[in-house]
mmCIF file of C-alpha atoms and ligand atoms in Angstrom:
data_model
loop_
_atom_site.group_PDB
_atom_site.id
_atom_site.type_symbol
_atom_site.label_atom_id
_atom_site.label_comp_id
_atom_site.label_asym_id
_atom_site.label_seq_id
_atom_site.Cartn_x
_atom_site.Cartn_y
_atom_site.Cartn_z
ATOM 1 C CA UNK A 24 -63.926 39.333 -23.648
ATOM 2 C CA UNK A 25 -60.233 38.604 -23.154
ATOM 3 C CA UNK A 26 -59.047 35.042 -22.687
ATOM 4 C CA UNK A 27 -56.343 34.482 -20.105
ATOM 5 C CA UNK A 28 -53.411 32.656 -21.676
ATOM 6 C CA UNK A 29 -51.059 31.363 -18.967
ATOM 7 C CA UNK A 30 -47.361 31.955 -19.268
ATOM 8 C CA UNK A 31 -45.887 28.839 -20.761
ATOM 9 C CA UNK A 32 -42.387 27.422 -20.513
ATOM 10 C CA UNK A 33 -40.691 24.299 -21.882
ATOM 11 C CA UNK A 34 -38.246 21.845 -20.409
ATOM 12 C CA UNK A 35 -36.136 19.096 -21.990
ATOM 13 C CA UNK A 36 -33.383 16.688 -20.990
ATOM 14 C CA UNK A 37 -30.501 15.987 -23.387
ATOM 15 C CA UNK A 38 -27.371 13.831 -23.554
ATOM 16 C CA UNK A 39 -26.691 10.837 -21.343
ATOM 17 C CA UNK A 40 -29.059 10.452 -18.424
ATOM 18 C CA UNK A 41 -27.927 11.096 -14.848
ATOM 19 C CA UNK A 42 -29.526 10.558 -11.440
ATOM 20 C CA UNK A 43 -31.366 13.757 -10.520
ATOM 21 C CA UNK A 44 -32.904 14.660 -13.896
ATOM 22 C CA UNK A 45 -36.395 13.937 -12.623
ATOM 23 C CA UNK A 46 -35.723 15.963 -9.494
ATOM 24 C CA UNK A 47 -34.936 18.983 -11.710
ATOM 25 C CA UNK A 48 -38.116 18.435 -13.740
ATOM 26 C CA UNK A 49 -40.177 18.220 -10.551
ATOM 27 C CA UNK A 50 -38.514 21.375 -9.186
ATOM 28 C CA UNK A 51 -39.285 23.232 -12.418
ATOM 29 C CA UNK A 52 -42.920 22.129 -12.414
ATOM 30 C CA UNK A 53 -43.482 22.982 -8.753
ATOM 31 C CA UNK A 54 -41.868 26.414 -8.988
ATOM 32 C CA UNK A 55 -43.619 27.257 -12.270
ATOM 33 C CA UNK A 56 -46.993 26.097 -10.952
ATOM 34 C CA UNK A 57 -46.609 28.419 -7.964
ATOM 35 C CA UNK A 58 -46.331 31.270 -10.456
ATOM 36 C CA UNK A 59 -49.419 30.091 -12.324
ATOM 37 C CA UNK A 60 -47.361 29.018 -15.362
ATOM 38 C CA UNK A 61 -47.845 26.032 -17.622
ATOM 39 C CA UNK A 62 -44.926 23.640 -18.297
ATOM 40 C CA UNK A 63 -44.458 21.645 -21.496
ATOM 41 C CA UNK A 64 -42.058 18.703 -21.251
ATOM 42 C CA UNK A 65 -40.423 17.935 -24.624
ATOM 43 C CA UNK A 66 -39.609 14.286 -25.296
ATOM 44 C CA UNK A 67 -36.203 12.874 -26.267
ATOM 45 C CA UNK A 68 -34.255 16.073 -25.902
ATOM 46 C CA UNK A 69 -34.178 18.509 -28.800
ATOM 47 C CA UNK A 70 -35.814 15.919 -31.059
ATOM 48 C CA UNK A 71 -39.078 16.772 -29.278
ATOM 49 C CA UNK A 72 -38.917 20.282 -30.729
ATOM 50 C CA UNK A 73 -38.972 18.974 -34.290
ATOM 51 C CA UNK A 74 -42.305 19.176 -36.098
ATOM 52 C CA UNK A 75 -44.687 17.751 -35.154
ATOM 53 C CA UNK A 76 -43.491 18.765 -31.682
ATOM 54 C CA UNK A 77 -43.626 15.954 -29.144
ATOM 55 C CA UNK A 78 -44.432 17.224 -25.685
ATOM 56 C CA UNK A 79 -46.817 16.791 -22.800
ATOM 57 C CA UNK A 80 -48.143 19.232 -20.261
ATOM 58 C CA UNK A 81 -46.438 18.600 -16.948
ATOM 59 C CA UNK A 82 -48.177 19.381 -13.692
ATOM 60 C CA UNK A 83 -47.890 18.550 -10.022
ATOM 61 C CA UNK A 84 -50.103 15.520 -10.510
ATOM 62 C CA UNK A 85 -48.158 13.783 -13.286
ATOM 63 C CA UNK A 86 -44.757 14.608 -11.795
ATOM 64 C CA UNK A 87 -45.483 13.373 -8.303
ATOM 65 C CA UNK A 88 -43.325 10.559 -6.967
ATOM 66 C CA UNK A 89 -40.413 11.205 -9.340
ATOM 67 C CA UNK A 90 -38.029 12.991 -6.975
ATOM 68 C CA UNK A 91 -36.080 9.846 -6.184
ATOM 69 C CA UNK A 92 -36.461 8.213 -9.602
ATOM 70 C CA UNK A 93 -33.381 7.669 -11.812
ATOM 71 C CA UNK A 94 -33.408 8.356 -15.560
ATOM 72 C CA UNK A 95 -35.670 10.984 -17.071
ATOM 73 C CA UNK A 96 -39.425 10.767 -17.565
ATOM 74 C CA UNK A 97 -38.972 12.839 -20.750
ATOM 75 C CA UNK A 98 -36.486 10.490 -22.390
ATOM 76 C CA UNK A 99 -33.191 11.618 -23.870
ATOM 77 C CA UNK A 100 -30.769 11.000 -26.731
ATOM 78 C CA UNK A 101 -27.026 11.533 -26.951
ATOM 79 C CA UNK A 102 -26.441 10.668 -30.586
ATOM 80 C CA UNK A 103 -28.148 11.712 -33.801
ATOM 81 C CA UNK A 104 -29.166 14.963 -35.444
ATOM 82 C CA UNK A 105 -28.835 17.137 -32.350
ATOM 83 C CA UNK A 106 -25.253 16.242 -31.493
ATOM 84 C CA UNK A 107 -22.908 19.092 -30.715
ATOM 85 C CA UNK A 108 -19.874 16.969 -29.810
ATOM 86 C CA UNK A 109 -18.123 14.333 -31.892
ATOM 87 C CA UNK A 110 -14.977 12.225 -31.707
ATOM 88 C CA UNK A 111 -12.975 13.201 -28.660
ATOM 89 C CA UNK A 112 -15.302 16.093 -27.815
ATOM 90 C CA UNK A 113 -14.783 18.335 -30.835
ATOM 91 C CA UNK A 114 -17.509 20.896 -31.416
ATOM 92 C CA UNK A 115 -20.050 20.337 -34.158
ATOM 93 C CA UNK A 116 -22.467 22.915 -35.525
ATOM 94 C CA UNK A 117 -26.083 21.836 -35.670
ATOM 95 C CA UNK A 118 -27.668 22.154 -39.115
ATOM 96 C CA UNK A 119 -29.249 25.621 -39.433
ATOM 97 C CA UNK A 120 -32.529 24.108 -40.687
ATOM 98 C CA UNK A 121 -32.868 22.116 -37.449
ATOM 99 C CA UNK A 122 -32.194 25.162 -35.308
ATOM 100 C CA UNK A 123 -34.761 27.111 -37.335
ATOM 101 C CA UNK A 124 -37.347 24.364 -36.865
ATOM 102 C CA UNK A 125 -36.711 24.323 -33.106
ATOM 103 C CA UNK A 126 -37.037 28.088 -33.019
ATOM 104 C CA UNK A 127 -40.333 27.913 -34.924
ATOM 105 C CA UNK A 128 -41.735 25.376 -32.449
ATOM 106 C CA UNK A 129 -40.902 27.603 -29.477
ATOM 107 C CA UNK A 130 -42.506 30.586 -31.214
ATOM 108 C CA UNK A 131 -45.658 28.768 -32.239
ATOM 109 C CA UNK A 132 -46.129 27.423 -28.703
ATOM 110 C CA UNK A 133 -45.499 30.900 -27.269
ATOM 111 C CA UNK A 134 -42.813 29.671 -24.910
ATOM 112 C CA UNK A 135 -41.576 32.337 -22.579
ATOM 113 C CA UNK A 136 -38.508 30.243 -21.861
ATOM 114 C CA UNK A 137 -36.986 26.838 -22.586
ATOM 115 C CA UNK A 138 -35.043 25.033 -19.867
ATOM 116 C CA UNK A 139 -32.356 22.753 -21.328
ATOM 117 C CA UNK A 140 -30.945 20.249 -18.842
ATOM 118 C CA UNK A 141 -27.714 18.602 -19.922
ATOM 119 C CA UNK A 142 -23.956 18.508 -20.144
ATOM 120 C CA UNK A 143 -21.497 20.219 -22.445
ATOM 121 C CA UNK A 144 -23.140 18.893 -25.631
ATOM 122 C CA UNK A 145 -26.716 19.786 -24.669
ATOM 123 C CA UNK A 146 -25.688 23.207 -23.410
ATOM 124 C CA UNK A 147 -23.685 23.864 -26.597
ATOM 125 C CA UNK A 148 -26.891 23.268 -28.559
ATOM 126 C CA UNK A 149 -28.760 25.542 -26.126
ATOM 127 C CA UNK A 150 -26.208 28.243 -26.867
ATOM 128 C CA UNK A 151 -26.683 27.788 -30.625
ATOM 129 C CA UNK A 152 -30.453 28.158 -30.112
ATOM 130 C CA UNK A 153 -29.941 31.230 -27.939
ATOM 131 C CA UNK A 154 -27.927 32.807 -30.750
ATOM 132 C CA UNK A 155 -31.054 32.336 -32.880
ATOM 133 C CA UNK A 156 -33.244 34.143 -30.350
ATOM 134 C CA UNK A 157 -34.664 31.146 -28.510
ATOM 135 C CA UNK A 158 -35.023 32.179 -24.835
ATOM 136 C CA UNK A 159 -33.072 29.325 -23.262
ATOM 137 C CA UNK A 160 -31.880 28.723 -19.717
ATOM 138 C CA UNK A 161 -29.357 25.954 -18.956
ATOM 139 C CA UNK A 162 -29.134 23.473 -16.103
ATOM 140 C CA UNK A 163 -25.805 21.610 -15.802
ATOM 141 C CA UNK A 164 -25.927 17.840 -15.586
ATOM 142 C CA UNK A 165 -23.312 15.136 -15.917
ATOM 143 C CA UNK A 166 -22.032 12.272 -13.854
ATOM 144 C CA UNK A 167 -18.565 13.180 -15.211
ATOM 145 C CA UNK A 168 -18.468 16.507 -13.296
ATOM 146 C CA UNK A 169 -16.465 18.025 -16.142
ATOM 147 C CA UNK A 170 -18.446 21.233 -16.709
ATOM 148 C CA UNK A 171 -16.863 24.617 -16.096
ATOM 149 C CA UNK A 172 -18.392 27.356 -13.914
ATOM 150 C CA UNK A 173 -20.088 25.075 -11.422
ATOM 151 C CA UNK A 174 -18.364 23.502 -8.450
ATOM 152 C CA UNK A 175 -20.342 20.326 -9.035
ATOM 153 C CA UNK A 176 -22.976 18.926 -11.392
ATOM 154 C CA UNK A 177 -25.841 16.762 -10.185
ATOM 155 C CA UNK A 178 -25.440 13.071 -10.973
ATOM 156 C CA UNK A 179 -21.777 13.075 -9.982
ATOM 157 C CA UNK A 180 -22.343 12.322 -6.309
ATOM 158 C CA UNK A 181 -24.620 9.400 -7.178
ATOM 159 C CA UNK A 182 -22.055 7.969 -9.607
ATOM 160 C CA UNK A 183 -19.293 8.285 -7.012
ATOM 161 C CA UNK A 184 -21.487 6.601 -4.392
ATOM 162 C CA UNK A 185 -22.033 3.699 -6.794
ATOM 163 C CA UNK A 186 -18.312 3.331 -7.579
ATOM 164 C CA UNK A 187 -17.387 3.592 -3.905
ATOM 165 C CA UNK A 188 -19.836 0.876 -2.971
ATOM 166 C CA UNK A 189 -18.388 -1.297 -5.735
ATOM 167 C CA UNK A 190 -14.907 -0.823 -4.260
ATOM 168 C CA UNK A 191 -16.180 -1.765 -0.792
ATOM 169 C CA UNK A 192 -17.534 -4.989 -2.243
ATOM 170 C CA UNK A 193 -14.443 -5.723 -4.307
ATOM 171 C CA UNK A 194 -12.202 -5.102 -1.299
ATOM 172 C CA UNK A 195 -13.435 -8.103 0.639
ATOM 173 C CA UNK A 196 -13.286 -10.517 -2.267
ATOM 174 C CA UNK A 197 -9.865 -9.260 -3.447
ATOM 175 C CA UNK A 198 -8.498 -9.654 0.077
ATOM 176 C CA UNK A 199 -9.966 -13.143 0.508
ATOM 177 C CA UNK A 200 -8.428 -14.440 -2.732
ATOM 178 C CA UNK A 201 -5.258 -12.338 -2.633
ATOM 179 C CA UNK A 202 -6.059 -10.999 -6.079
ATOM 180 C CA UNK A 203 -5.665 -7.768 -7.943
ATOM 181 C CA UNK A 204 -8.995 -6.324 -9.057
ATOM 182 C CA UNK A 205 -9.247 -3.489 -11.564
ATOM 183 C CA UNK A 206 -12.440 -1.421 -11.472
ATOM 184 C CA UNK A 207 -13.120 0.558 -14.656
ATOM 185 C CA UNK A 208 -15.270 3.627 -14.047
ATOM 186 C CA UNK A 209 -16.845 6.267 -16.306
ATOM 187 C CA UNK A 210 -15.885 9.926 -16.503
ATOM 188 C CA UNK A 211 -15.090 10.332 -20.190
ATOM 189 C CA UNK A 212 -12.009 12.585 -20.510
ATOM 190 C CA UNK A 213 -11.675 13.397 -16.819
ATOM 191 C CA UNK A 214 -10.842 11.427 -13.689
ATOM 192 C CA UNK A 215 -13.263 12.986 -11.197
ATOM 193 C CA UNK A 216 -15.262 9.809 -10.543
ATOM 194 C CA UNK A 217 -12.100 7.686 -10.369
ATOM 195 C CA UNK A 218 -10.338 9.902 -7.842
ATOM 196 C CA UNK A 219 -13.338 10.612 -5.603
ATOM 197 C CA UNK A 220 -14.405 6.979 -5.486
ATOM 198 C CA UNK A 221 -10.825 5.741 -5.326
ATOM 199 C CA UNK A 222 -10.024 7.793 -2.248
ATOM 200 C CA UNK A 223 -13.397 7.155 -0.588
ATOM 201 C CA UNK A 224 -13.238 3.436 -1.379
ATOM 202 C CA UNK A 225 -9.632 2.831 -0.335
ATOM 203 C CA UNK A 226 -8.111 2.066 -3.762
ATOM 204 C CA UNK A 227 -4.357 1.498 -3.980
ATOM 205 C CA UNK A 228 -3.806 2.650 -7.571
ATOM 206 C CA UNK A 229 -5.854 5.199 -9.546
ATOM 207 C CA UNK A 230 -5.311 5.790 -13.264
ATOM 208 C CA UNK A 231 -6.752 8.994 -14.693
ATOM 209 C CA UNK A 232 -6.472 10.994 -17.939
ATOM 210 C CA UNK A 233 -4.871 13.948 -16.159
ATOM 211 C CA UNK A 234 -1.759 12.042 -14.974
ATOM 212 C CA UNK A 235 0.508 10.098 -17.348
ATOM 213 C CA UNK A 236 1.153 6.621 -15.953
ATOM 214 C CA UNK A 237 2.958 3.461 -16.947
ATOM 215 C CA UNK A 238 2.641 -0.212 -16.146
ATOM 216 C CA UNK A 239 5.940 -0.286 -14.224
ATOM 217 C CA UNK A 240 4.453 2.259 -11.832
ATOM 218 C CA UNK A 241 1.351 0.124 -11.313
ATOM 219 C CA UNK A 242 3.351 -3.077 -10.799
ATOM 220 C CA UNK A 243 5.712 -1.333 -8.379
ATOM 221 C CA UNK A 244 2.784 -0.469 -6.103
ATOM 222 C CA UNK A 245 1.473 -4.039 -6.184
ATOM 223 C CA UNK A 246 4.923 -5.368 -5.244
ATOM 224 C CA UNK A 247 5.298 -2.800 -2.475
ATOM 225 C CA UNK A 248 2.030 -3.900 -0.966
ATOM 226 C CA UNK A 249 3.055 -7.536 -1.151
ATOM 227 C CA UNK A 250 6.326 -6.725 0.590
ATOM 228 C CA UNK A 251 4.322 -4.984 3.305
ATOM 229 C CA UNK A 252 2.164 -8.081 3.834
ATOM 230 C CA UNK A 253 -0.854 -6.979 1.795
ATOM 231 C CA UNK A 254 -1.145 -9.489 -1.014
ATOM 232 C CA UNK A 255 -4.154 -7.904 -2.734
ATOM 233 C CA UNK A 256 -4.575 -4.628 -4.607
ATOM 234 C CA UNK A 257 -7.483 -2.513 -5.829
ATOM 235 C CA UNK A 258 -6.898 -0.497 -8.985
ATOM 236 C CA UNK A 259 -9.367 2.096 -10.300
ATOM 237 C CA UNK A 260 -9.023 2.913 -13.991
ATOM 238 C CA UNK A 261 -10.915 5.866 -15.453
ATOM 239 C CA UNK A 262 -12.243 4.896 -18.882
ATOM 240 C CA UNK A 263 -10.490 7.931 -20.405
ATOM 241 C CA UNK A 264 -7.066 7.318 -18.831
ATOM 242 C CA UNK A 265 -4.781 7.216 -21.844
ATOM 243 C CA UNK A 266 -2.722 4.102 -22.421
ATOM 244 C CA UNK A 267 1.022 4.784 -21.800
ATOM 245 C CA UNK A 268 1.518 5.203 -25.565
ATOM 246 C CA UNK A 269 -0.921 8.135 -25.425
ATOM 247 C CA UNK A 270 -3.896 6.431 -27.091
ATOM 248 C CA UNK A 271 -7.454 6.233 -25.810
ATOM 249 C CA UNK A 272 -8.967 2.792 -25.325
ATOM 250 C CA UNK A 273 -12.306 2.822 -27.120
ATOM 251 C CA UNK A 274 -14.990 0.462 -28.305
ATOM 252 C CA UNK A 275 -16.079 0.537 -31.940
ATOM 253 C CA UNK A 276 -18.942 2.920 -32.669
ATOM 254 C CA UNK A 277 -21.667 2.227 -35.181
ATOM 255 C CA UNK A 278 -20.726 3.658 -38.566
ATOM 256 C CA UNK A 279 -23.941 5.678 -38.798
ATOM 257 C CA UNK A 280 -23.856 7.108 -35.299
ATOM 258 C CA UNK A 281 -22.916 10.762 -34.960
ATOM 259 C CA UNK A 282 -21.469 11.389 -31.561
ATOM 260 C CA UNK A 283 -18.519 11.034 -29.280
ATOM 261 C CA UNK A 284 -16.381 7.922 -29.338
ATOM 262 C CA UNK A 285 -17.487 5.240 -26.945
ATOM 263 C CA UNK A 286 -14.714 4.757 -24.403
ATOM 264 C CA UNK A 287 -14.157 1.465 -22.642
ATOM 265 C CA UNK A 288 -11.826 -1.482 -22.345
ATOM 266 C CA UNK A 289 -8.913 0.016 -20.472
ATOM 267 C CA UNK A 290 -9.663 -1.964 -17.293
ATOM 268 C CA UNK A 291 -9.345 -5.299 -19.070
ATOM 269 C CA UNK A 292 -6.103 -4.283 -20.759
ATOM 270 C CA UNK A 293 -4.607 -3.122 -17.477
ATOM 271 C CA UNK A 294 -5.712 -6.337 -15.763
ATOM 272 C CA UNK A 295 -4.131 -8.515 -18.466
ATOM 273 C CA UNK A 296 -0.843 -6.630 -18.261
ATOM 274 C CA UNK A 297 -0.756 -6.854 -14.463
ATOM 275 C CA UNK A 298 -1.358 -10.596 -14.537
ATOM 276 C CA UNK A 299 1.309 -11.103 -17.224
ATOM 277 C CA UNK A 300 3.874 -9.007 -15.356
ATOM 278 C CA UNK A 301 3.228 -10.135 -11.772
ATOM 279 C CA UNK A 302 1.780 -13.616 -12.187
ATOM 280 C CA UNK A 303 -0.953 -12.585 -9.765
ATOM 281 C CA UNK A 304 -4.499 -13.580 -10.508
ATOM 282 C CA UNK A 305 -6.144 -10.394 -11.732
ATOM 283 C CA UNK A 306 -9.764 -9.602 -12.518
ATOM 284 C CA UNK A 307 -11.499 -6.651 -14.150
ATOM 285 C CA UNK A 308 -14.933 -5.253 -13.331
ATOM 286 C CA UNK A 309 -16.519 -2.657 -15.625
ATOM 287 C CA UNK A 310 -19.049 -0.643 -13.649
ATOM 288 C CA UNK A 311 -20.544 0.991 -16.747
ATOM 289 C CA UNK A 312 -24.091 2.267 -16.701
ATOM 290 C CA UNK A 313 -24.725 1.174 -13.127
ATOM 291 C CA UNK A 314 -23.144 4.561 -12.369
ATOM 292 C CA UNK A 315 -25.863 6.347 -14.341
ATOM 293 C CA UNK A 316 -28.953 4.431 -13.305
ATOM 294 C CA UNK A 317 -30.863 4.257 -10.065
ATOM 295 C CA UNK A 318 -31.918 6.817 -7.496
ATOM 296 C CA UNK A 319 -30.003 10.042 -6.921
ATOM 297 C CA UNK A 320 -28.243 10.517 -3.584
ATOM 298 C CA UNK A 321 -29.645 13.019 -1.092
ATOM 299 C CA UNK A 322 -27.011 15.515 -2.240
ATOM 300 C CA UNK A 323 -28.017 15.158 -5.894
ATOM 301 C CA UNK A 324 -31.743 15.416 -5.141
ATOM 302 C CA UNK A 325 -31.211 18.657 -3.293
ATOM 303 C CA UNK A 326 -28.832 20.123 -5.887
ATOM 304 C CA UNK A 327 -31.094 19.123 -8.780
ATOM 305 C CA UNK A 328 -34.153 20.567 -7.058
ATOM 306 C CA UNK A 329 -32.358 23.849 -6.401
ATOM 307 C CA UNK A 330 -31.233 23.987 -10.036
ATOM 308 C CA UNK A 331 -34.796 23.439 -11.271
ATOM 309 C CA UNK A 332 -36.236 26.161 -9.057
ATOM 310 C CA UNK A 333 -33.490 28.623 -9.977
ATOM 311 C CA UNK A 334 -33.944 27.957 -13.693
ATOM 312 C CA UNK A 335 -37.576 29.074 -13.344
ATOM 313 C CA UNK A 336 -36.388 32.153 -11.449
ATOM 314 C CA UNK A 337 -34.053 33.056 -14.342
ATOM 315 C CA UNK A 338 -36.967 32.885 -16.769
ATOM 316 C CA UNK A 339 -39.117 35.019 -14.453
ATOM 317 C CA UNK A 340 -36.308 37.581 -14.381
ATOM 318 C CA UNK A 341 -35.938 37.434 -18.171
ATOM 319 C CA UNK A 342 -32.286 36.413 -17.908
ATOM 320 C CA UNK A 343 -31.799 34.113 -20.883
ATOM 321 C CA UNK A 344 -28.712 32.432 -22.323
ATOM 322 C CA UNK A 345 -27.594 31.728 -18.773
ATOM 323 C CA UNK A 346 -26.851 28.553 -16.830
ATOM 324 C CA UNK A 347 -27.545 28.011 -13.156
ATOM 325 C CA UNK A 348 -24.525 26.825 -11.216
ATOM 326 C CA UNK A 349 -23.504 25.790 -7.742
ATOM 327 C CA UNK A 350 -21.181 27.983 -5.746
ATOM 328 C CA UNK A 351 -21.881 26.979 -2.160
ATOM 329 C CA UNK A 352 -23.795 28.182 -0.331
ATOM 330 C CA UNK A 353 -25.523 29.852 -3.280
ATOM 331 C CA UNK A 354 -26.958 28.928 -6.622
ATOM 332 C CA UNK A 355 -25.666 31.565 -9.036
ATOM 333 C CA UNK A 356 -25.676 31.812 -12.818
ATOM 334 C CA UNK A 357 -23.275 32.514 -15.682
ATOM 335 C CA UNK A 358 -23.621 32.936 -19.451
ATOM 336 C CA UNK A 359 -23.907 29.467 -21.003
ATOM 337 C CA UNK A 360 -21.170 30.497 -23.449
ATOM 338 C CA UNK A 361 -18.751 30.735 -20.529
ATOM 339 C CA UNK A 362 -19.359 27.160 -19.382
ATOM 340 C CA UNK A 363 -19.225 25.219 -22.634
ATOM 341 C CA UNK A 364 -16.344 23.878 -24.742
ATOM 342 C CA UNK A 365 -13.955 23.975 -21.781
ATOM 343 C CA UNK A 366 -13.355 20.643 -20.125
ATOM 344 C CA UNK A 367 -12.932 20.949 -16.337
ATOM 345 C CA UNK A 368 -10.249 18.449 -15.409
ATOM 346 C CA UNK A 369 -8.794 17.200 -12.120
ATOM 347 C CA UNK A 370 -5.869 19.487 -11.180
ATOM 348 C CA UNK A 371 -2.867 17.116 -10.875
ATOM 349 C CA UNK A 372 -1.305 19.298 -8.176
ATOM 350 C CA UNK A 373 -4.550 20.137 -6.346
ATOM 351 C CA UNK A 374 -5.532 19.088 -2.844
ATOM 352 C CA UNK A 375 -7.470 16.050 -4.017
ATOM 353 C CA UNK A 376 -4.439 14.434 -5.645
ATOM 354 C CA UNK A 377 -2.090 15.608 -2.873
ATOM 355 C CA UNK A 378 -4.393 14.011 -0.301
ATOM 356 C CA UNK A 379 -4.470 10.753 -2.248
ATOM 357 C CA UNK A 380 -0.691 10.675 -2.576
ATOM 358 C CA UNK A 381 -0.306 11.429 1.130
ATOM 359 C CA UNK A 382 -2.394 8.313 1.791
ATOM 360 C CA UNK A 383 0.044 6.255 -0.276
ATOM 361 C CA UNK A 384 -2.228 5.922 -3.305
ATOM 362 C CA UNK A 385 -0.266 5.499 -6.533
ATOM 363 C CA UNK A 386 -1.239 7.194 -9.788
ATOM 364 C CA UNK A 387 1.007 4.809 -11.702
ATOM 365 C CA UNK A 388 3.555 7.544 -12.245
ATOM 366 C CA UNK A 389 6.150 6.899 -9.593
HETATM 367 O O1 F6P B 17 -21.031 11.547 -20.130
HETATM 368 C C1 F6P B 17 -21.605 10.566 -19.340
HETATM 369 C C2 F6P B 17 -21.126 9.194 -19.749
HETATM 370 O O2 F6P B 17 -21.724 8.245 -18.891
HETATM 371 C C3 F6P B 17 -19.618 9.021 -19.786
HETATM 372 O O3 F6P B 17 -19.061 8.864 -18.509
HETATM 373 C C4 F6P B 17 -19.493 7.830 -20.693
HETATM 374 O O4 F6P B 17 -18.250 7.816 -21.363
HETATM 375 C C5 F6P B 17 -20.601 8.030 -21.677
HETATM 376 O O5 F6P B 17 -21.545 8.884 -21.071
HETATM 377 C C6 F6P B 17 -21.280 6.757 -22.108
HETATM 378 O O6 F6P B 17 -22.227 7.078 -23.067
HETATM 379 P P1 F6P B 17 -23.247 5.997 -23.673
HETATM 380 O O7 F6P B 17 -24.349 5.838 -22.676
HETATM 381 O O8 F6P B 17 -23.693 6.624 -24.932
HETATM 382 O O9 F6P B 17 -22.489 4.726 -23.853
#
């Protein structure tokens, strides 16, 4: 008598969370269930693959109602043993013994494929596992939108919506008090969130890592606005926008933490300088993790769902070591190796920046 063993796949979420992770998980479970497959959800990213493996069987019942839920039901970590990026994004090799242990878990559970949902760091680990014969498939996630090979990552639209709403709110209070308000947004080493939200939210000055700026340029814009009868100004500062001397503004990281430096603090420094140089009352708001939490936008739900379904398709087709990506109107895929270790930055002479400049937005450089 032969016993039917269902095809089994795994899924995990790694790195910082982003709105839409649960929508991917749900998409994976629904598509896999249609094929009669079983899905194991590993907890806390790659840590869940370490013996004794920590996972639960995911099905339509226990993943219902999560489509619109922020965070990840599987948990995640972005520092610790499975960290592929350190400092300012330099690559780090994962200890061979850890990769071997992860490989052994996948073998012993007879996984036909392992779906790794994450950004550059998580996908770099996926690639290292793939090179050790683990049948991985990647799904790109990051609010920073800095991954190569995909026009957009899920989570980005939700983060931009959050920052844009913040600007709408700050606009009315800045105007009422005739103040300057600096909004510091996330984005790590790129300015995608800052520029998208800045243009959509009517900012006057946007400071990003891709364009060198100085305080004279910022002050000039504030003065110009005053001269034109607009005595308030909204400034958006990307957390990774380098200070005019070229340095990053970062918070201290715990001595024992392996991982990337924790950016933050530029908004306050810019605000203090503006107040000192103009005498105008200036405030700083740090949007922080509000950009990462909460429900995904409609766009992100749809994109994440499509990614989840297409990741299952890649496993069904036996196409491993690949990452699904968005090239409207299609979801396509590329080798993971092609997408990682290459930061996708905002082109300083692209249409986005040209449009902003045409609107009179200053990047602090003129
Ligand atoms: O990569 C996503 C991101 O939110 C960045 O924009 C930000 O710099 C970083 O993660 C914050 O990480 P943590 O949650 O570890 O502070």
